[in-house]
Structure formats: structure tokens, C-alpha cells
Coordinates of C-alpha atoms in Angstrom, one line a residue:
M1 CA -262.2 47.5 26.6
E2 CA -259.7 50.4 28.5
D3 CA -256.8 50.7 27.0
K4 CA -254.2 50.4 28.9
S5 CA -250.9 51.4 26.5
I6 CA -252.3 54.9 27.3
V7 CA -250.4 57.2 29.6
H8 CA -252.5 59.8 29.9
T9 CA -250.9 64.1 31.6
I10 CA -251.4 64.8 34.7
T11 CA -251.7 68.6 34.9
K12 CA -251.7 70.9 38.6
K13 CA -255.1 70.8 37.8
D14 CA -256.0 67.3 37.6
T15 CA -253.7 67.2 41.0
L16 CA -255.4 69.9 42.8
F17 CA -259.3 68.2 41.8
F18 CA -257.6 64.4 43.1
F19 CA -256.9 66.5 46.6
F20 CA -260.6 68.8 45.9
T21 CA -262.8 65.7 45.6
M22 CA -261.5 63.3 48.8
A23 CA -262.0 66.6 50.7
Y24 CA -265.4 66.7 48.9
S25 CA -266.8 63.3 49.0
A26 CA -266.4 63.5 53.4
F27 CA -268.0 66.3 53.1
M28 CA -271.3 64.8 51.2
M29 CA -271.5 61.9 52.8
V30 CA -271.9 64.1 56.3
F31 CA -274.1 66.3 54.3
T32 CA -275.9 64.0 53.7
I33 CA -275.9 60.9 55.4
G34 CA -275.1 63.2 58.9
G35 CA -278.2 65.1 58.0
W36 CA -280.4 62.7 57.3
F37 CA -280.9 63.7 53.4
K38 CA -282.2 67.8 54.2
L39 CA -280.7 71.1 53.3
G40 CA -277.1 69.3 53.7
F41 CA -277.8 67.5 50.7
T42 CA -278.9 70.2 48.8
I43 CA -275.5 71.8 49.5
S44 CA -273.7 68.9 48.2
C45 CA -275.5 68.4 45.2
I46 CA -274.8 72.3 44.4
V47 CA -271.0 72.0 45.4
F48 CA -270.7 69.0 42.8
M49 CA -272.0 71.4 40.0
I50 CA -269.9 73.6 40.3
L51 CA -266.8 71.6 41.4
A52 CA -267.3 69.6 38.5
N53 CA -267.8 72.4 36.0
I54 CA -264.5 74.0 37.2
Y55 CA -262.6 70.9 36.4
L56 CA -264.4 69.8 33.3
M57 CA -264.5 73.6 31.6
P58 CA -264.2 74.7 29.2
P59 CA -267.0 72.7 27.8
K60 CA -268.3 71.9 24.9
A61 CA -270.9 73.4 22.7
L62 CA -273.9 72.8 24.9
R63 CA -277.7 71.9 23.5
P64 CA -280.8 73.0 25.2
F65 CA -281.6 69.6 26.1
P66 CA -278.5 69.1 28.9
I67 CA -279.0 72.2 29.7
L68 CA -282.9 71.8 31.2
C69 CA -281.2 68.4 32.4
G70 CA -278.5 69.9 34.5
L71 CA -281.7 73.1 35.8
M72 CA -283.5 70.0 36.9
A73 CA -281.1 68.1 39.6
I74 CA -280.4 71.8 40.6
V75 CA -284.1 72.6 41.2
L76 CA -284.7 68.8 42.2
S77 CA -282.1 69.3 44.8
L78 CA -284.0 72.5 46.2
L79 CA -286.6 69.2 47.3
F80 CA -284.9 67.7 50.5
A81 CA -284.8 71.2 52.0
L82 CA -288.0 72.2 51.6
Y83 CA -290.7 68.8 52.0
P84 CA -289.4 65.9 54.9
D85 CA -291.3 63.0 52.0
P86 CA -288.1 60.3 52.3
L87 CA -290.1 57.8 49.5
L88 CA -290.3 61.3 46.5
H89 CA -286.6 62.0 48.1
L90 CA -285.6 58.5 47.0
I91 CA -286.8 58.6 43.8
A92 CA -285.6 62.4 43.1
F93 CA -281.7 60.6 44.6
F94 CA -282.1 58.4 41.5
V95 CA -284.2 61.0 38.9
I96 CA -281.1 63.5 39.8
A97 CA -278.3 61.5 38.9
I98 CA -279.1 60.3 35.7
L99 CA -280.2 64.2 34.6
N100 CA -275.9 64.9 36.3
T101 CA -275.0 62.3 33.5
V102 CA -276.9 63.7 30.7
Y103 CA -275.5 66.8 32.0
F104 CA -271.9 65.6 32.0
T105 CA -272.0 64.0 29.1
A106 CA -272.7 66.2 27.2
L107 CA -270.9 68.9 28.5
C108 CA -267.9 66.8 28.3
G109 CA -268.8 64.8 24.1
A110 CA -267.7 62.4 25.6
G111 CA -272.4 60.2 24.6
R112 CA -271.4 58.0 20.8
Y113 CA -275.0 58.0 20.8
D114 CA -276.3 61.3 20.4
S115 CA -279.3 60.7 18.4
G116 CA -281.7 60.2 22.0
G117 CA -282.7 56.9 20.9
Y118 CA -282.8 53.6 22.9
R119 CA -278.9 53.1 22.8
F120 CA -278.7 56.8 24.8
I121 CA -279.7 55.2 27.7
G122 CA -276.8 52.9 26.9
D123 CA -274.7 56.2 27.2
I124 CA -275.9 56.9 30.6
F125 CA -274.7 53.2 31.8
R126 CA -271.7 53.9 30.8
V127 CA -270.8 57.0 31.6
S128 CA -271.7 56.9 35.1
L129 CA -271.1 53.0 36.1
F130 CA -269.0 51.0 33.5
D131 CA -266.6 53.6 32.8
P132 CA -265.7 54.7 36.2
I133 CA -265.7 50.7 38.0
A134 CA -263.4 49.2 35.3
G135 CA -261.1 52.2 35.7
V136 CA -261.0 53.4 39.3
R137 CA -256.8 52.7 39.3
L138 CA -256.9 54.1 35.8
P139 CA -256.8 58.6 38.0
L140 CA -253.6 56.5 40.5
T141 CA -252.2 54.6 37.5
A142 CA -252.0 58.8 35.8
Y143 CA -250.2 60.3 38.6
R144 CA -247.9 57.8 39.4
S145 CA -246.4 58.1 36.0
S146 CA -246.7 61.7 35.6
R147 CA -244.7 62.3 39.5
R148 CA -242.2 59.3 39.3
G149 CA -238.5 60.5 40.3
K150 CA -240.4 64.0 41.3
T151 CA -241.7 65.1 45.3
G152 CA -245.1 67.4 44.0
P153 CA -246.1 69.7 46.7
G154 CA -248.7 67.9 48.0
A155 CA -247.2 64.8 49.2
K156 CA -244.0 66.9 51.2
I157 CA -247.5 68.2 52.7
L158 CA -249.3 65.4 53.2
W159 CA -245.5 64.4 54.9
G160 CA -245.6 67.3 57.4
L161 CA -249.2 66.3 58.6
L162 CA -248.1 62.8 59.0
L163 CA -245.6 64.2 61.1
A164 CA -247.9 66.7 63.1
L165 CA -249.8 64.3 64.0
P166 CA -247.9 62.4 66.9
V167 CA -246.8 66.3 68.2
I168 CA -250.2 67.7 68.4
C169 CA -251.1 64.2 69.8
V170 CA -249.2 65.7 72.8
V171 CA -249.3 69.3 73.0
V172 CA -253.0 69.1 72.8
P173 CA -254.2 67.1 75.7
L174 CA -251.2 69.5 77.7
L175 CA -252.6 72.6 76.3
I176 CA -256.0 71.5 77.9
R177 CA -254.7 70.8 81.0
S178 CA -253.0 74.7 80.9
D179 CA -256.2 76.8 79.9
A180 CA -259.5 77.0 80.7
A181 CA -260.5 78.6 77.3
F182 CA -258.9 76.5 75.2
Q183 CA -261.0 73.3 77.1
G184 CA -264.0 75.0 76.2
L185 CA -263.0 75.8 72.3
V186 CA -262.0 71.4 72.2
D187 CA -264.8 70.4 74.5
H188 CA -266.7 72.1 71.8
V189 CA -265.5 71.0 68.4
L190 CA -265.2 68.0 69.8
R191 CA -269.0 68.0 70.2
V192 CA -269.2 68.9 66.9
I193 CA -266.9 66.3 65.1
S194 CA -268.8 63.5 67.1
V195 CA -267.5 59.8 65.8
K196 CA -270.2 59.3 63.9
N197 CA -269.1 62.1 61.5
V198 CA -265.3 60.8 61.6
L199 CA -266.8 57.7 60.7
L200 CA -268.8 59.4 58.0
A201 CA -266.1 61.1 56.5
A202 CA -263.4 57.8 56.1
L203 CA -266.6 56.7 54.5
G204 CA -267.0 59.3 52.2
L205 CA -263.3 58.8 51.5
L206 CA -263.5 55.5 50.5
L207 CA -266.1 56.0 47.9
S208 CA -264.1 59.5 46.8
P209 CA -261.4 57.4 43.7
F210 CA -265.3 56.3 42.2
L211 CA -265.6 59.5 42.6
I212 CA -262.4 61.3 41.2
S213 CA -263.0 58.1 38.3
F214 CA -266.4 59.5 36.9
L215 CA -265.4 63.0 36.0
F216 CA -261.7 61.7 35.5
H217 CA -262.7 59.4 33.0
L218 CA -264.7 62.0 31.6
K219 CA -262.0 64.6 30.9
K220 CA -259.7 62.5 29.8
E221 CA -261.8 59.9 28.3
S222 CA -263.7 62.1 26.2
G223 CA -263.9 63.1 22.1
K224 CA -262.2 59.2 21.4
K225 CA -265.0 56.9 21.2
E226 CA -266.2 58.0 17.8
A227 CA -269.5 58.4 17.6
V228 CA -272.0 55.9 16.0
R229 CA -275.8 56.8 14.4
E230 CA -277.9 54.4 15.8
E231 CA -280.0 53.6 13.0
E232 CA -277.3 51.5 11.7
A233 CA -277.3 48.7 14.1
G234 CA -277.9 45.3 13.1
K235 CA -281.5 44.0 11.9
V236 CA -282.6 40.9 12.2
G237 CA -286.2 38.8 11.9
D238 CA -289.2 39.2 8.8
P239 CA -290.9 41.9 8.3
L240 CA -294.4 39.7 7.2
I241 CA -294.8 37.5 10.4
L242 CA -294.4 41.0 12.5
N243 CA -296.4 42.8 10.5
V244 CA -299.2 39.4 11.0
F245 CA -298.5 39.2 14.2
L246 CA -299.4 43.4 14.7
S247 CA -302.6 43.1 12.5
V248 CA -303.9 40.0 15.5
L249 CA -302.9 42.1 18.7
C250 CA -304.8 44.6 16.9
G251 CA -307.7 43.3 16.1
A252 CA -307.9 41.9 20.3
Y253 CA -307.7 45.8 20.6
I254 CA -309.6 46.6 18.3
I255 CA -312.1 44.1 19.8
Y256 CA -311.6 45.7 23.5
L257 CA -312.9 49.0 22.0
F258 CA -316.2 47.9 20.8
S259 CA -317.1 46.2 23.7
Q260 CA -316.2 49.2 25.8
L261 CA -320.1 50.9 24.6
A262 CA -320.9 48.3 27.3
Y263 CA -320.9 51.4 29.3
F264 CA -322.5 53.9 27.0
I265 CA -324.9 52.8 25.0
G266 CA -328.3 50.6 25.9
A267 CA -327.9 48.8 22.8
F268 CA -324.1 46.4 23.4
S269 CA -325.3 46.7 27.7
G270 CA -326.3 43.1 27.4
I271 CA -322.1 42.7 26.5
L272 CA -321.6 43.5 30.6
P273 CA -321.9 40.1 33.1
E274 CA -324.7 38.9 34.4
G275 CA -325.3 40.3 37.6
Y276 CA -323.1 44.0 37.0
D277 CA -323.6 46.7 39.2
F278 CA -322.1 49.9 37.4
T279 CA -321.0 51.4 40.8
R280 CA -317.8 53.8 40.7
A281 CA -316.8 51.5 43.2
E282 CA -316.3 48.4 40.7
Y283 CA -315.5 50.5 38.0
A284 CA -312.3 52.2 39.4
R285 CA -310.6 49.4 41.0
R286 CA -310.5 47.7 37.9
G287 CA -307.2 47.9 34.7
F288 CA -304.3 49.9 36.9
F289 CA -302.3 46.6 36.6
E290 CA -304.1 46.1 33.9
M291 CA -303.4 49.0 32.2
T292 CA -299.4 49.3 33.0
A293 CA -299.0 45.2 32.2
I294 CA -300.5 46.1 29.3
A295 CA -298.4 49.1 28.2
V296 CA -295.3 47.1 29.2
I297 CA -296.1 44.3 25.9
N298 CA -296.6 47.5 23.9
L299 CA -293.2 48.9 24.3
I300 CA -291.3 45.7 23.7
V301 CA -293.6 44.9 20.6
L302 CA -292.9 49.1 19.4
F303 CA -289.4 48.4 20.3
V304 CA -288.9 45.0 18.1
A305 CA -290.8 46.1 15.8
H306 CA -288.7 49.5 14.9
V307 CA -285.3 47.9 16.3
L308 CA -285.2 44.3 15.1
I309 CA -286.5 43.2 12.8
R310 CA -284.7 45.3 8.9
H311 CA -288.0 45.5 6.3
K312 CA -286.9 45.4 2.4
S313 CA -289.6 47.2 0.9
R314 CA -291.6 50.7 1.7
G315 CA -295.4 49.3 1.9
G316 CA -294.5 47.2 4.4
K317 CA -292.5 49.2 6.6
W318 CA -295.9 51.7 6.5
Y319 CA -297.8 48.9 7.2
T320 CA -295.7 48.3 10.3
T321 CA -295.4 52.0 10.8
A322 CA -299.5 52.5 11.0
V323 CA -300.3 49.6 13.0
S324 CA -297.5 50.8 15.5
L325 CA -299.1 54.1 16.1
F326 CA -302.7 52.3 16.2
I327 CA -301.0 50.5 19.3
C328 CA -300.2 53.5 21.1
F329 CA -303.1 55.7 20.6
F330 CA -304.8 52.9 22.0
T331 CA -302.1 52.4 24.7
L332 CA -302.9 55.8 25.2
F333 CA -307.0 55.4 25.0
I334 CA -306.7 52.3 28.4
I335 CA -304.1 54.7 30.3
V336 CA -306.7 58.3 30.5
T337 CA -309.0 55.4 31.3
A338 CA -307.3 54.0 34.0
L339 CA -306.4 57.6 35.3
F340 CA -310.4 58.8 34.8
K341 CA -310.9 55.1 37.4
M342 CA -308.2 56.3 39.7
L343 CA -309.8 59.7 39.4
F344 CA -313.5 58.4 39.5
Y345 CA -312.1 56.2 42.9
I346 CA -310.3 58.5 45.0
E347 CA -312.9 61.0 44.4
S348 CA -315.7 58.1 46.2
Y349 CA -313.4 57.4 48.6
G350 CA -310.9 60.0 49.7
M351 CA -306.9 60.6 47.7
T352 CA -303.6 58.3 49.6
R353 CA -299.8 58.4 49.0
L354 CA -300.9 55.7 46.8
R355 CA -303.5 57.0 44.0
L356 CA -302.2 59.9 43.9
G357 CA -298.7 58.2 43.0
T358 CA -300.6 55.5 41.0
S359 CA -302.2 58.9 39.0
A360 CA -298.4 61.1 38.5
F361 CA -297.0 57.4 36.8
M362 CA -299.8 56.5 34.8
I363 CA -299.3 60.6 33.7
L364 CA -295.5 59.6 32.8
L365 CA -296.4 56.6 31.2
A366 CA -299.0 58.9 28.6
L367 CA -295.9 61.0 27.3
V368 CA -293.7 58.2 27.1
F369 CA -296.1 56.5 24.2
I370 CA -296.8 60.8 23.1
A371 CA -292.9 60.6 22.8
A372 CA -293.1 57.8 21.0
I373 CA -296.1 58.5 18.8
L374 CA -293.5 61.5 17.6
R375 CA -290.6 58.7 17.3
L376 CA -293.4 56.9 14.9
L377 CA -294.0 60.2 12.3
L378 CA -290.9 61.8 12.9
P379 CA -288.3 59.2 12.6
R380 CA -284.7 61.5 13.9
F381 CA -287.0 62.5 16.7
P382 CA -285.2 61.8 20.2
Y383 CA -287.8 60.0 21.7
M384 CA -285.0 58.9 25.2
K385 CA -284.6 62.0 25.8
M386 CA -287.8 63.5 25.8
A387 CA -288.5 61.2 27.8
I388 CA -285.8 61.7 30.3
L389 CA -287.2 65.4 30.8
S390 CA -290.6 63.5 31.8
L391 CA -289.6 61.9 34.2
G392 CA -287.6 65.4 35.5
L393 CA -290.5 67.3 34.9
V394 CA -293.5 64.9 36.8
V395 CA -290.9 64.7 39.2
I396 CA -290.6 67.7 40.2
L397 CA -293.8 68.2 39.6
V398 CA -296.0 66.1 42.2
G399 CA -291.6 67.2 44.4
F400 CA -293.5 70.7 44.4
A401 CA -296.9 69.8 45.1
D402 CA -296.4 68.5 48.7
V403 CA -298.3 65.7 47.9
D404 CA -298.7 65.1 52.1
R405 CA -300.5 68.6 51.5
C406 CA -302.2 67.7 49.1
I407 CA -303.8 64.7 50.3
A408 CA -304.8 66.3 53.5
A409 CA -306.0 69.6 51.5
Y410 CA -307.9 67.2 49.2
N411 CA -309.6 64.7 52.0
I412 CA -310.5 67.6 54.2
W413 CA -312.3 69.4 52.2
A414 CA -314.5 66.4 50.8
Y415 CA -315.4 65.7 54.9
E416 CA -316.4 69.2 54.6
T417 CA -318.1 69.5 52.3
A418 CA -319.8 66.7 51.7
E419 CA -321.5 67.2 55.7
G420 CA -320.8 64.6 57.5
E421 CA -321.7 62.4 54.3
K422 CA -317.9 60.5 54.3
P423 CA -316.2 59.8 57.2
L424 CA -312.5 61.5 57.5
D425 CA -310.2 58.8 58.2
V426 CA -307.9 61.4 60.9
Q427 CA -305.7 58.4 61.6
A428 CA -304.6 58.2 57.9
L429 CA -303.3 61.2 57.5
A430 CA -301.9 61.1 61.6
K431 CA -299.3 58.8 59.2
L432 CA -298.5 61.2 56.7
S433 CA -295.1 63.4 57.1
D434 CA -295.1 67.2 58.9
S435 CA -296.3 68.8 56.1
V436 CA -300.2 67.8 57.6
I437 CA -299.9 69.7 60.3
P438 CA -300.8 72.4 59.8
Y439 CA -304.8 71.0 58.8
L440 CA -304.6 68.3 61.3
I441 CA -304.3 72.2 64.0
D442 CA -307.6 72.6 61.7
L443 CA -309.5 70.1 62.3
M444 CA -308.2 70.0 66.1
E445 CA -310.1 73.7 66.6
G446 CA -312.9 72.2 64.7
K447 CA -316.7 71.7 65.7
D448 CA -316.0 67.7 65.1
A449 CA -315.6 66.6 69.0
D450 CA -314.5 62.9 67.2
V451 CA -312.4 64.5 64.8
A452 CA -311.1 67.5 67.2
K453 CA -310.2 64.2 69.7
E454 CA -308.2 61.9 67.1
A455 CA -306.6 65.4 65.7
R456 CA -305.2 66.4 69.5
E457 CA -304.3 63.1 69.8
A458 CA -302.2 62.9 66.2
L459 CA -300.0 65.6 67.3
Q460 CA -299.5 65.3 70.9
Y461 CA -297.6 62.2 69.3
R462 CA -295.8 64.7 66.8
F463 CA -295.2 67.5 69.8
N464 CA -293.7 64.9 72.3
W465 CA -292.0 63.1 70.2
Y466 CA -290.3 66.9 69.0
F467 CA -289.9 68.8 72.3
T468 CA -289.2 67.9 75.8
K469 CA -289.4 70.3 78.9
D470 CA -286.0 70.4 80.9
A471 CA -285.2 70.0 84.7
Q472 CA -285.8 73.7 84.8
G473 CA -289.7 73.7 82.9
N474 CA -288.5 74.7 78.9
F475 CA -289.6 73.6 76.3
V476 CA -286.4 71.6 74.7
K477 CA -285.8 70.4 71.3
T478 CA -285.0 65.9 71.6
K479 CA -282.8 64.9 68.5
Y480 CA -285.5 64.0 66.1
A481 CA -286.2 67.7 65.6
N482 CA -285.3 69.7 63.5
G483 CA -281.4 72.0 63.7
G484 CA -278.6 72.9 62.8
L485 CA -277.4 73.9 58.4
R486 CA -278.0 70.4 57.7
T487 CA -280.5 68.7 59.2
Y488 CA -283.0 72.1 58.0
N489 CA -286.2 71.6 56.5
W490 CA -288.2 74.5 55.4
T491 CA -291.2 72.4 56.1
L492 CA -290.6 70.6 59.3
S493 CA -289.2 74.1 60.7
K494 CA -292.2 76.4 59.7
N495 CA -294.4 73.0 61.4
Q496 CA -292.1 72.4 64.6
A497 CA -292.8 75.9 65.2
L498 CA -296.7 75.7 65.0
L499 CA -296.7 73.4 67.2
L500 CA -294.6 75.3 69.6
E501 CA -297.9 77.9 69.5
Y502 CA -299.5 75.2 71.5
K503 CA -297.5 74.0 73.3
D504 CA -299.9 74.1 76.4
V505 CA -302.5 71.8 74.8
L506 CA -300.1 69.4 72.8
Y507 CA -297.0 68.5 76.0
V508 CA -298.0 65.6 77.9
E509 CA -295.8 65.0 80.7
N510 CA -294.6 62.1 81.9
T511 CA -294.2 61.0 78.4
R512 CA -290.9 59.0 76.6
A513 CA -289.3 61.4 74.4
P514 CA -285.7 60.6 73.1
A515 CA -282.3 62.6 74.2
A516 CA -283.5 66.4 74.2
G517 CA -280.8 69.0 72.9
I518 CA -280.5 73.5 74.0
L519 CA -283.7 74.8 72.0
G520 CA -282.5 77.4 69.6

């Protein structure tokens, strides 16, 4: 519980920060949601990093881990300006939030559990959610207490703005009627400052108290909570029951490993079900969901074994560690097996977002169990920090690989090398993001007439979604085309320019198109 008796001193820097944060919150909503999470989001992330660092200075002694987290958050924010992948953007958004929380927590020394164990995750939730929400009124209360009986420059400025507002509402219409140039300027400003942007800015102002509370707690409350060693947490449970349980589980896993010999050694082939036909499809379809369930169960078992159980003798603890290592290596084995099954499946039936995504998830899961192995061998190893870095690294690699581009490149390569033996699902490619436009153009210009026709139809739909003709016959952008600073995306901009090179082939008359804007 927060101590209500504590009154924080509000400095001029704090007051200035309150106003800057409110302005930033309005700016952030207009640039992120108003810009459909493209370059505007990247700019907002970088501005927030600069603003927060200036306010929270001077920093504590930073170690490589939080510095890496901060850098990874900035790198991940670049994905929004580079590639048009909404699902990956959603994942990256939450990963950026985690990485930024880790960075700022370390910057202010606000963490209680810095050893890198499971309670480290609790620190992330406490700093980013629980403390700011529970103490959202604390910055305002502290400001009122420090300004009681005083009228600072901020209040005077606010009163001046409020008094000027009704006068401006009368003067501006008079100036508009008096001069055409000023009228044009006001009309241009009103087009830029749309009702949508005003509503987004107002929403940002409503959310600003939570952002202020987040950084205010880091600034004022850091260092007041004493660091706690995770190993001191109370443990319950009987180690003998645990070791028997783990032994039975390991026995089942050993039998499973024995059964795998049926795939490779003829003497054990009788283990397979009667009439079983060993095909890539049958082999590949089985394994992923079962692997995920087993991995989750094993993580829970390992957590219980090494967090909730107090060992009374070294022998019992060593035995628990040994069987836990076996469980980790067994889990790595089934993860690798499932990954190879997925590769077989991709080779047989092509690559999709789901298949590529599950492969990346399996790699992340393998890294988590490698961290668990290191924790078992090295008791002080910060396994949760490794898990967070692994999460950031996998999302960065998948994001900068441009998933849709990889899918199109692989499937077209498989189609061309198979020389017609494998069909190409052009409709599936057409459902991907604009990253596939160059590949669809190559197919449209290819020798296969059926594939070229499907590719052209897919490109015609995209072209008429982004471009149309005005009354003079000039091509203009629709409202869905890439344009402006907030909505800029490198891949969208490049590939829409590529579409314009084929405008005579791709434009279809009498197509219902969205509202148009000037091309440029």
C-alpha cells in the first residue's frame, strides 16, 4: 500500500514535465492511431524515449541488460515504419512495452528483484501497471500541496489562454471575411486539424495522467523499496514426493524416446500402428500442439520443483536437478522434432504465415528451455532476463525478415524449381500484405498464362484500392494510399510507386474506389 503521509516535493522540472507529457500524449495519439501505426508510431516511441530520459536523469549505473532492452525497443519501433504487417506490429507493441519498462526500471533503480528470476516479471507489472494506476492521483496531489497559496507561471498562462479564447472566436471570423489570403490559410489549417485529430488529441489528454503517473513514480518512488533476494522466498512441499513424481514423469519420457526408434530402425518398426504409411504429410501434421502442451506442463513442473520445494539434503536436491535437466533436454528434443516436422510440412505444402509463425514460436520456446538449463547448472543465472532478450531478438529477426516477403519468395521459388509439379496458390499470395507486390508483378510477366492472369487480377484490385482517376484523367491517390508523415511506410511507399509504373495495365474503369486525394 502507498503511504499517504508522504508528500513529494514538486520542482520546476516536474511542473514543466507535466505540461510536456500532456502535450506529448495528445501528439502520440494523433501520430499513432491517426497514422495507422506506421512512421507516426516510430516517431512517438523515439520522442517518448527522449522525453522520459531527460526527466528521469541522472540515471543509476546501467548494466548491459537494460541498455540492450532500450536499444531493442527502439529497433522494434522501426518495424512500424518499414513493413506493413499489422499482426507483427501488435506483437511488437507489447514487446516494446516490456522492454521499455525493463529499461526505465533499471534507469531509476526501481526494481526490487533484479536477480533475473521469476519475480523479475512481477517487477515489470508493478512498475508499468499497478503503481501508476493505484497512484494516478499522486502527481496531482503533490502538485497541489507544493503550489498551495501560490500562483505559478503555469496557472497564469492557463488563465491567459482561457481569457483569450472567446475573443479569438470573434476576431478570427472577422479576419477571414476581410482577407482572402488569411481565409485560405485558415481553410488549410482546418483541413489539417480535422475533427478526428481533435478527438484523438482529447483522448491523449485523458490518458496523460497515467503516463505522468508512470514516470512520476519512477522518479519519486525509486530506491524506496528495498531489494529482495528471490531465493529468500518461503518454500513448502515434500522433496521425496516431488522426486518420485519427477521419476515417474521421466520414465514416461524415456519410453517415448524409445518409441522414436521405430522411424529409423527396422527392428522397431512394429511399434507403429497397423497400416501406418510413413509420409511427410502424416509425419508433419502431428506434433506442434502436443509439443506446446508438454512444454507448458514441463515449465510448470520445473517451476514447482525449484521454487516451491525446500530440500533438506544435498542428495535430494542433486537428484531433483538431474531429473529436471533430463526434462529440459527431453523438451528440447520434442521442440526440435516438431520444428523439423514443420519444415517437412513447409517443403511439402508451401510456406504460410501460420507455419512461419509457429516455427518462430518453437525457436523462442527452445531458447526459454536453454535458459532453464543454464539456471539449473548455474543457480544465480538470470534466466528470466535471457527469456526477455530472447523474446525481443526473435520478434526483431522475424520482423526485419518481412514475413510476407519471405513467404512469397519461398513459395514462388518452390513452384519454379518444381517445374509445374507443385501448384502455386496465387490467391493465397494475394491475401498477404503489400510486401508481395513485386513478386506478383514478376508472376504477371511470367510464361504461365493462368498464373499471370490471377496475378494481374490481384494487382488490379490493389491498384484500384490505392489509385483512381480524377475528372481530368490524372491518377490520384485514394484515402487508403500511403502519404504524409504519420502514415508513411517504406514498403508501402516503394511498392505503390511500383504499381504506378504499370498503371495502364492495372487500372480498371468503372471500379468503385475510395475517396481520392491529390497524388504527390
